[in-house]
């Protein structure tokens, strides 16, 4: 009859065992899984990497070598009564890496749940034949598994046998060595409180004698007869009789680095000794009208002193002094919380150069925080203060233009709006060039523009050219053509920029 139920190594398991045997290493089988084969009895296949339908996986309870056949390993897992509600038809063994090492099928058995009205502890055992059990790690963590009754009974018998043999061996042995400082053994008692032996043990009587002669903890050294001699023997100075505190004259009056706990308050911040103290609005030479803590640091053998002071609000100062009559010269320490004003450091404030005011600039590139006055639009969300000056979000175009003061009711330049553009003034003249050609440069000055610009007719709508057909001058007698031009003052070109932030 053909074998129906059997176990075999998977391809992965066989490869791992062969490799472990060749390298002298071991495969650690740690878990067993059971499944129902999806309702049908499966046939173990060495190519499998998982059960057909796994229902439970848990650590092994035991992993041993078969005492009858040393090429067989026995794996065992206990399923408690509160686990189940399914059939068991397939079993798998997994190593510490989670790989399926061996696969087996078994006679169908139902594992009931206690809640179903019937419960039992189920023991699943797989016996696996291997070429060498030396390649299998026989190690089980007893803290995460259940034990069968047989496992417990065997463990009890093993422990009892070991203890019985150890006691019997000790009782029959005549080797009972004495204890030493390095080895355990038997020791003899002694009540000699003055003994210097390293092999005798003190009796309670000897311990009591030593205790009676010693100082009592509860007396707090009050039983010392000559306290002055005791302090001298301990090399304690007069500080041993001083109180420790912050008042002047206490132990900490002169401490490490010359600093100590000085008086709580000084009526004059001036000092020429190392000290920590407090000043307030009533103290002379104080750095502030509020409360501040001060550290004074003598700088030399004379009266020169350096100071550091911090107020209760976090403001800080450093100072220096020589003789008391000259007081203390304080200098403010600026921090993120206490920043200097523009006046303190001689800087220009925002009010000195308000955002939006045009400024001439000698290079083609505007500095950081400034924009060119070139008629471009700007991001009002990015430059909200600039948008106050130019609400339409567009900068004035001052390229090649002069800036003129706004009339503001003076009636010199009537009808002008702020930021409005105005064309140049037309200036009349005559053209002796009767053929109507362009006027040339000044005589002997061909490289110098004489100051008139060509008229752009679009800038002067409604104006038409005119000329006198008969002439207006006696000499020459030929007709003279009148013309208009636009003049400009002497100037230097600057790049107008505007502060944006």
PDB file of N, CA and C in Angstrom, residues 315 332-345:
ATOM      1  N   UNK A 315      17.694  92.717  29.894  1.00  0.00           N
ATOM      2  CA  UNK A 315      18.613  93.711  29.331  1.00  0.00           C
ATOM      3  C   UNK A 315      19.982  93.554  29.991  1.00  0.00           C
ATOM      4  N   UNK A 332      25.771  99.470  26.913  1.00  0.00           N
ATOM      5  CA  UNK A 332      24.651  98.567  26.686  1.00  0.00           C
ATOM      6  C   UNK A 332      25.078  97.391  25.796  1.00  0.00           C
ATOM      7  N   UNK A 333      24.619  96.203  26.130  1.00  0.00           N
ATOM      8  CA  UNK A 333      24.828  95.009  25.314  1.00  0.00           C
ATOM      9  C   UNK A 333      23.541  94.753  24.535  1.00  0.00           C
ATOM     10  N   UNK A 334      23.633  94.794  23.220  1.00  0.00           N
ATOM     11  CA  UNK A 334      22.436  94.627  22.399  1.00  0.00           C
ATOM     12  C   UNK A 334      22.238  93.153  22.046  1.00  0.00           C
ATOM     13  N   UNK A 335      20.982  92.715  22.098  1.00  0.00           N
ATOM     14  CA  UNK A 335      20.607  91.332  21.791  1.00  0.00           C
ATOM     15  C   UNK A 335      19.416  91.349  20.840  1.00  0.00           C
ATOM     16  N   UNK A 336      18.938  90.160  20.503  1.00  0.00           N
ATOM     17  CA  UNK A 336      17.742  90.073  19.655  1.00  0.00           C
ATOM     18  C   UNK A 336      16.551  90.734  20.327  1.00  0.00           C
ATOM     19  N   UNK A 337      16.506  90.640  21.653  1.00  0.00           N
ATOM     20  CA  UNK A 337      15.378  91.235  22.373  1.00  0.00           C
ATOM     21  C   UNK A 337      15.576  92.735  22.591  1.00  0.00           C
ATOM     22  N   UNK A 338      16.816  93.177  22.609  1.00  0.00           N
ATOM     23  CA  UNK A 338      17.115  94.594  22.833  1.00  0.00           C
ATOM     24  C   UNK A 338      18.026  95.071  21.702  1.00  0.00           C
ATOM     25  N   UNK A 339      17.410  95.516  20.621  1.00  0.00           N
ATOM     26  CA  UNK A 339      18.153  95.951  19.446  1.00  0.00           C
ATOM     27  C   UNK A 339      18.412  97.456  19.519  1.00  0.00           C
ATOM     28  N   UNK A 340      19.539  97.909  18.954  1.00  0.00           N
ATOM     29  CA  UNK A 340      19.829  99.341  18.977  1.00  0.00           C
ATOM     30  C   UNK A 340      18.921 100.104  18.021  1.00  0.00           C
ATOM     31  N   UNK A 341      18.675 101.362  18.353  1.00  0.00           N
ATOM     32  CA  UNK A 341      17.920 102.223  17.446  1.00  0.00           C
ATOM     33  C   UNK A 341      18.864 102.786  16.393  1.00  0.00           C
ATOM     34  N   UNK A 342      18.296 103.365  15.348  1.00  0.00           N
ATOM     35  CA  UNK A 342      19.120 103.977  14.307  1.00  0.00           C
ATOM     36  C   UNK A 342      19.974 105.098  14.885  1.00  0.00           C
ATOM     37  N   UNK A 343      19.411 105.818  15.856  1.00  0.00           N
ATOM     38  CA  UNK A 343      20.166 106.900  16.494  1.00  0.00           C
ATOM     39  C   UNK A 343      21.353 106.345  17.257  1.00  0.00           C
ATOM     40  N   UNK A 344      21.167 105.152  17.909  1.00  0.00           N
ATOM     41  CA  UNK A 344      22.249 104.556  18.689  1.00  0.00           C
ATOM     42  C   UNK A 344      23.466 104.250  17.827  1.00  0.00           C
ATOM     43  N   UNK A 345      23.245 103.815  16.593  1.00  0.00           N
ATOM     44  CA  UNK A 345      24.356 103.391  15.741  1.00  0.00           C
ATOM     45  C   UNK A 345      24.586 104.322  14.561  1.00  0.00           C
TER      46      UNK A 345
END
